[in-house]
Short mmCIF file of C-alpha atoms in Angstrom, two decimals:
data_model
loop_
_atom_site.label_atom_id
_atom_site.label_comp_id
_atom_site.label_asym_id
_atom_site.label_seq_id
_atom_site.Cartn_x
_atom_site.Cartn_y
_atom_site.Cartn_z
CA MET A 547 135.64 129.96 107.88
CA THR A 548 135.66 126.33 108.93
CA ILE A 549 132.51 124.39 108.11
CA ILE A 550 131.77 121.55 110.49
CA PRO A 551 129.45 118.94 109.00
CA PRO A 552 126.57 117.75 111.17
CA ALA A 553 126.99 114.48 113.03
CA PRO A 554 125.48 111.40 111.37
CA SER A 555 121.97 110.50 112.45
CA ALA A 556 122.09 108.33 115.56
CA ALA A 557 119.19 106.26 114.27
CA ALA A 558 121.00 105.61 111.01
CA ARG A 559 124.25 104.65 112.67
CA THR A 560 122.77 102.51 115.41
CA GLY A 561 120.43 99.60 115.27
CA PHE A 562 116.79 99.03 116.02
CA THR A 563 114.70 97.22 118.59
CA VAL A 564 113.04 93.85 118.15
CA TYR A 565 111.49 91.66 120.84
CA GLY A 566 112.54 94.28 123.36
CA VAL A 567 116.23 94.02 122.46
CA GLU A 568 118.13 96.82 120.74
CA LEU A 569 120.27 95.44 117.94
CA PRO A 570 123.52 97.38 117.54
CA SER A 571 123.42 97.30 113.74
CA ARG A 572 120.88 97.13 110.93
CA LEU A 573 122.98 94.46 109.22
CA LEU A 574 122.59 90.80 110.18
CA LEU A 575 125.13 88.40 108.72
CA GLY A 576 125.22 84.70 107.97
CA THR A 577 128.18 82.52 108.92
CA SER A 578 128.35 79.89 106.17
CA ARG A 579 130.49 79.45 103.03
CA TYR A 580 133.42 81.63 104.09
CA PRO A 581 136.92 80.59 102.95
CA SER A 582 137.96 80.09 106.57
CA PRO A 583 136.70 80.69 110.13
CA HIS A 584 139.28 83.45 110.53
CA ILE A 585 137.99 85.34 107.48
CA MET A 586 134.44 84.89 108.74
CA GLN A 587 135.44 86.49 112.04
CA GLN A 588 137.10 89.40 110.25
CA ALA A 589 134.09 89.93 107.97
CA VAL A 590 131.66 90.00 110.89
CA ALA A 591 133.87 92.52 112.69
CA ALA A 592 134.15 94.69 109.56
CA SER A 593 130.39 94.63 109.02
CA GLY A 594 129.63 95.84 112.53
CA ALA A 595 126.86 93.23 112.71
CA GLY A 596 125.70 92.41 116.20
CA VAL A 597 123.71 89.33 115.16
CA VAL A 598 124.84 86.32 113.13
CA THR A 599 122.73 83.43 111.90
CA VAL A 600 123.79 79.84 112.46
CA SER A 601 122.26 76.69 111.01
CA LEU A 602 121.97 73.88 113.56
CA ARG A 603 121.95 71.24 110.82
CA ARG A 604 125.06 72.58 109.13
CA GLU A 605 127.12 73.21 112.21
CA ASN A 606 126.09 70.03 114.09
CA ALA A 607 126.74 71.89 117.32
CA ARG A 608 126.85 68.73 119.45
CA SER A 609 130.01 67.53 117.71
CA GLY A 610 133.54 68.67 118.48
CA ALA A 611 133.69 70.73 115.29
CA GLY A 612 130.36 72.34 116.14
CA GLN A 613 131.53 73.23 119.63
CA ARG A 614 134.67 74.86 118.23
CA PHE A 615 132.51 76.88 115.85
CA LEU A 616 130.24 77.97 118.69
CA ASP A 617 133.28 79.00 120.74
CA LEU A 618 134.44 81.04 117.74
CA ILE A 619 131.10 82.86 117.61
CA LYS A 620 131.23 83.57 121.34
CA GLU A 621 134.68 85.10 120.93
CA MET A 622 133.20 87.69 118.58
CA GLY A 623 130.74 88.94 121.18
CA VAL A 624 127.73 88.82 118.85
CA ALA A 625 124.25 87.43 119.39
CA VAL A 626 123.38 84.13 117.73
CA LEU A 627 120.19 83.73 115.71
CA PRO A 628 119.85 79.99 115.02
CA ASN A 629 117.82 79.05 111.96
CA THR A 630 115.85 76.04 110.81
CA ALA A 631 117.44 75.95 107.35
CA GLY A 632 116.59 72.85 105.34
CA CYS A 633 113.35 72.04 107.17
CA ARG A 634 110.50 71.02 104.89
CA THR A 635 107.64 70.67 107.39
CA ALA A 636 106.33 72.56 110.38
CA LYS A 637 107.01 69.57 112.64
CA GLU A 638 110.61 69.34 111.46
CA ALA A 639 111.14 73.08 111.99
CA ILE A 640 109.64 72.98 115.49
CA THR A 641 111.88 70.08 116.52
CA THR A 642 114.97 71.81 115.11
CA ALA A 643 114.09 75.05 116.90
CA GLN A 644 113.74 73.23 120.22
CA MET A 645 117.15 71.64 119.74
CA ALA A 646 118.65 75.01 118.83
CA ARG A 647 117.28 76.60 121.99
CA GLU A 648 118.94 73.94 124.09
CA ILE A 649 122.28 74.08 122.30
CA PHE A 650 122.64 77.83 121.71
CA ASP A 651 120.86 78.91 124.90
CA THR A 652 118.56 81.40 123.17
CA SER A 653 114.85 81.64 122.51
CA TRP A 654 115.45 83.51 119.24
CA ILE A 655 114.89 81.47 116.10
CA LYS A 656 114.96 82.33 112.42
CA LEU A 657 112.13 80.16 111.17
CA GLU A 658 112.45 78.60 107.72
CA VAL A 659 109.98 76.08 106.30
CA ILE A 660 110.92 75.47 102.68
CA GLY A 661 108.18 74.56 100.20
CA ASN A 662 110.00 74.43 96.87
CA ASP A 663 113.40 72.87 96.16
CA ASP A 664 114.16 75.00 93.09
CA THR A 665 113.36 78.45 94.49
CA LEU A 666 113.64 77.66 98.21
CA GLN A 667 110.41 79.63 98.56
CA PRO A 668 108.87 79.41 102.02
CA ASP A 669 105.90 77.12 102.60
CA LEU A 670 103.62 79.80 103.99
CA PHE A 671 101.10 77.33 105.40
CA GLY A 672 103.75 75.39 107.31
CA LEU A 673 105.45 78.63 108.31
CA VAL A 674 102.35 80.03 110.00
CA GLU A 675 101.69 76.70 111.72
CA ALA A 676 105.24 76.48 113.07
CA ALA A 677 105.32 80.16 114.05
CA GLY A 678 102.20 79.77 116.16
CA ALA A 679 103.49 76.65 117.93
CA LEU A 680 106.90 78.17 118.64
CA SER A 681 105.47 81.49 119.85
CA ARG A 682 103.26 79.62 122.32
CA ASP A 683 106.36 77.74 123.46
CA GLY A 684 108.15 80.97 124.35
CA PHE A 685 110.23 81.50 121.20
CA SER A 686 110.93 84.88 119.62
CA VAL A 687 110.29 83.99 115.99
CA PHE A 688 111.97 85.67 113.00
CA PRO A 689 109.99 84.20 110.07
CA TYR A 690 111.57 83.93 106.61
CA THR A 691 108.59 84.69 104.40
CA THR A 692 107.55 86.21 101.08
CA GLU A 693 105.97 89.62 100.45
CA ASP A 694 102.46 88.11 100.78
CA LEU A 695 100.43 90.46 102.97
CA VAL A 696 97.89 87.84 104.00
CA ALA A 697 100.64 85.49 105.19
CA ALA A 698 102.27 88.41 106.98
CA GLU A 699 99.04 89.14 108.88
CA ARG A 700 98.72 85.46 109.83
CA LEU A 701 102.31 85.39 111.07
CA MET A 702 101.76 88.41 113.27
CA ALA A 703 98.52 86.93 114.60
CA ALA A 704 100.56 83.79 115.40
CA GLY A 705 102.84 85.85 117.65
CA CYS A 706 105.63 87.11 115.37
CA GLN A 707 106.80 90.65 116.16
CA VAL A 708 109.11 90.90 113.14
CA LEU A 709 108.77 89.90 109.48
CA MET A 710 111.60 88.86 107.16
CA PRO A 711 110.42 88.94 103.53
CA TRP A 712 112.79 87.71 100.85
CA GLY A 713 114.32 90.08 98.33
CA ALA A 714 114.79 87.22 95.86
CA PRO A 715 115.38 83.46 96.14
CA ILE A 716 118.21 82.47 98.48
CA GLY A 717 121.66 82.72 96.92
CA THR A 718 120.55 84.27 93.62
CA GLY A 719 121.98 87.74 94.24
CA ARG A 720 119.18 89.27 92.18
CA GLY A 721 118.37 91.97 94.70
CA LEU A 722 114.82 93.20 95.22
CA ALA A 723 112.86 91.22 92.63
CA ASN A 724 109.50 92.78 93.54
CA PRO A 725 110.06 96.34 94.82
CA TYR A 726 106.37 97.18 94.51
CA ALA A 727 105.34 94.37 96.86
CA LEU A 728 108.10 95.24 99.34
CA ARG A 729 107.01 98.88 99.40
CA SER A 730 103.44 97.77 99.95
CA MET A 731 104.49 95.62 102.89
CA ARG A 732 106.41 98.51 104.43
CA LYS A 733 103.37 100.78 104.17
CA TYR A 734 100.97 98.09 105.35
CA PHE A 735 102.99 97.37 108.51
CA PRO A 736 104.41 100.79 109.45
CA GLY A 737 105.20 99.92 113.07
CA THR A 738 106.54 96.39 112.55
CA PRO A 739 110.29 95.70 112.27
CA LEU A 740 110.91 94.46 108.71
CA ILE A 741 114.16 92.83 107.60
CA VAL A 742 114.88 91.94 103.97
CA ASP A 743 116.28 88.42 103.96
CA ALA A 744 117.77 86.51 101.00
CA GLY A 745 118.65 87.39 97.42
CA ILE A 746 120.80 90.44 98.23
CA GLY A 747 123.81 90.41 95.91
CA ALA A 748 125.29 93.92 96.00
CA PRO A 749 125.56 96.81 98.45
CA SER A 750 123.25 98.82 96.18
CA HIS A 751 120.51 96.23 96.78
CA ALA A 752 120.87 96.71 100.54
CA ALA A 753 120.81 100.49 100.17
CA GLN A 754 117.63 100.23 98.10
CA ALA A 755 115.90 98.24 100.83
CA MET A 756 116.93 100.77 103.45
CA GLU A 757 115.75 103.67 101.29
CA MET A 758 112.30 102.02 101.27
CA GLY A 759 112.24 102.26 105.04
CA TYR A 760 113.13 98.68 105.91
CA ASP A 761 114.70 98.28 109.32
CA GLY A 762 117.47 95.87 108.43
CA VAL A 763 119.00 93.46 105.94
CA LEU A 764 120.15 89.88 106.47
CA LEU A 765 122.60 88.40 103.98
CA ASN A 766 125.33 85.81 103.67
CA THR A 767 126.46 84.68 100.21
CA ALA A 768 127.22 88.15 98.84
CA VAL A 769 129.85 88.62 101.53
CA ALA A 770 131.08 85.06 102.04
CA ASN A 771 131.64 84.41 98.31
CA ALA A 772 133.27 87.76 97.53
CA ALA A 773 136.90 87.84 96.43
CA ASP A 774 137.55 89.87 99.59
CA PRO A 775 134.79 89.12 102.13
CA VAL A 776 136.13 91.60 104.66
CA ARG A 777 136.04 94.56 102.28
CA MET A 778 132.63 93.46 100.97
CA ALA A 779 131.27 93.31 104.53
CA ARG A 780 132.46 96.85 105.08
CA ALA A 781 130.89 97.96 101.80
CA PHE A 782 127.52 96.52 102.85
CA ALA A 783 127.73 98.27 106.21
CA ASP A 784 128.37 101.59 104.47
CA ALA A 785 125.52 101.01 102.00
CA ILE A 786 123.05 100.25 104.78
CA HIS A 787 124.09 103.37 106.68
CA ALA A 788 123.72 105.48 103.51
CA GLY A 789 120.34 104.01 102.65
CA ARG A 790 118.95 104.59 106.12
CA GLU A 791 120.34 108.12 106.21
CA ALA A 792 118.67 108.86 102.85
CA TYR A 793 115.35 107.46 104.05
CA GLU A 794 115.42 109.61 107.17
CA ALA A 795 116.51 112.70 105.22
CA GLY A 796 113.55 112.29 102.85
CA LEU A 797 114.03 111.19 99.26
CA MET A 798 112.80 113.48 96.50
CA ASP A 799 109.59 112.58 94.70
CA VAL A 800 109.88 110.86 91.33
CA ARG A 801 108.50 112.95 88.44
CA ASP A 802 107.56 112.17 84.87
CA MET A 803 108.75 115.52 83.47
CA ALA A 804 111.95 117.49 83.94
CA VAL A 805 112.05 120.25 86.52
CA PRO A 806 114.89 122.79 86.22
CA SER A 807 117.09 123.02 89.28
CA THR A 808 117.65 126.74 88.48
CA PRO A 809 114.43 128.79 88.14
CA VAL A 810 113.87 130.37 84.72
CA ALA A 811 112.01 133.41 86.08
CA GLY A 812 114.37 136.28 86.77
CA THR A 813 117.30 134.76 84.84
CA PRO A 814 119.47 137.55 83.38
CA PHE A 815 119.61 137.74 79.58
CA PHE A 816 122.84 138.71 77.86
CA ASP A 817 122.74 139.89 74.24
CA ILE A 818 126.20 138.96 73.00
CA GLY A 819 125.67 140.69 69.65
CA SER A 820 124.80 144.16 70.96
#
């Protein structure tokens, strides 16, 4: 008899919807720090990501080099999510976002307002201020935030339809530093798209986030700095699929005491000595 396994869950294999747009993948990928543009292209293709983030400051899109980079992104057929990386004030982030909209021809913006140089932790006060101003100006804001529930409520009241809490400080690779707080955020905002952003260092970290019920993961350094970025991108894609599939299948409850997988009642007893 031939056993045919069931088809993978469509929801696990496809993306999710944010700001009325269905993303083709639950993995969003950064475009910096790769060994070469060609390897970056290959990694994005291997990951299956349909959205890549681009820093306006880093790429300097008005220059010849920036234009070549933008042409490279367009060749890949993916959506661009510009970010305001490096901005320290709401005013600076708003100005950068307006420039990005003009250059990249998109109203999507990953909003970063950094408040601490050592941890690159978001300035939540400036973040809420900038999010409100940009939402009123017609932007679709993807705010890089912490797990703070009060800040999350303020961001949503400011017009954000998605939240992007950090897993750990940017570039640390420490994974989910505060799983309890991330679980709380997931339960507190059950109908809001949530994307873990920053600090992801291994595919297992991404799978953990997906098992919690998060809608997506955004990462960069873990792929770009790998010995083989293309294979690592593929590994992250597989981990995200597995984590989402596990979440939808229903993870078993954690117990304090052992529970036998084979029931004791009715177990045959053999007396070897008789």
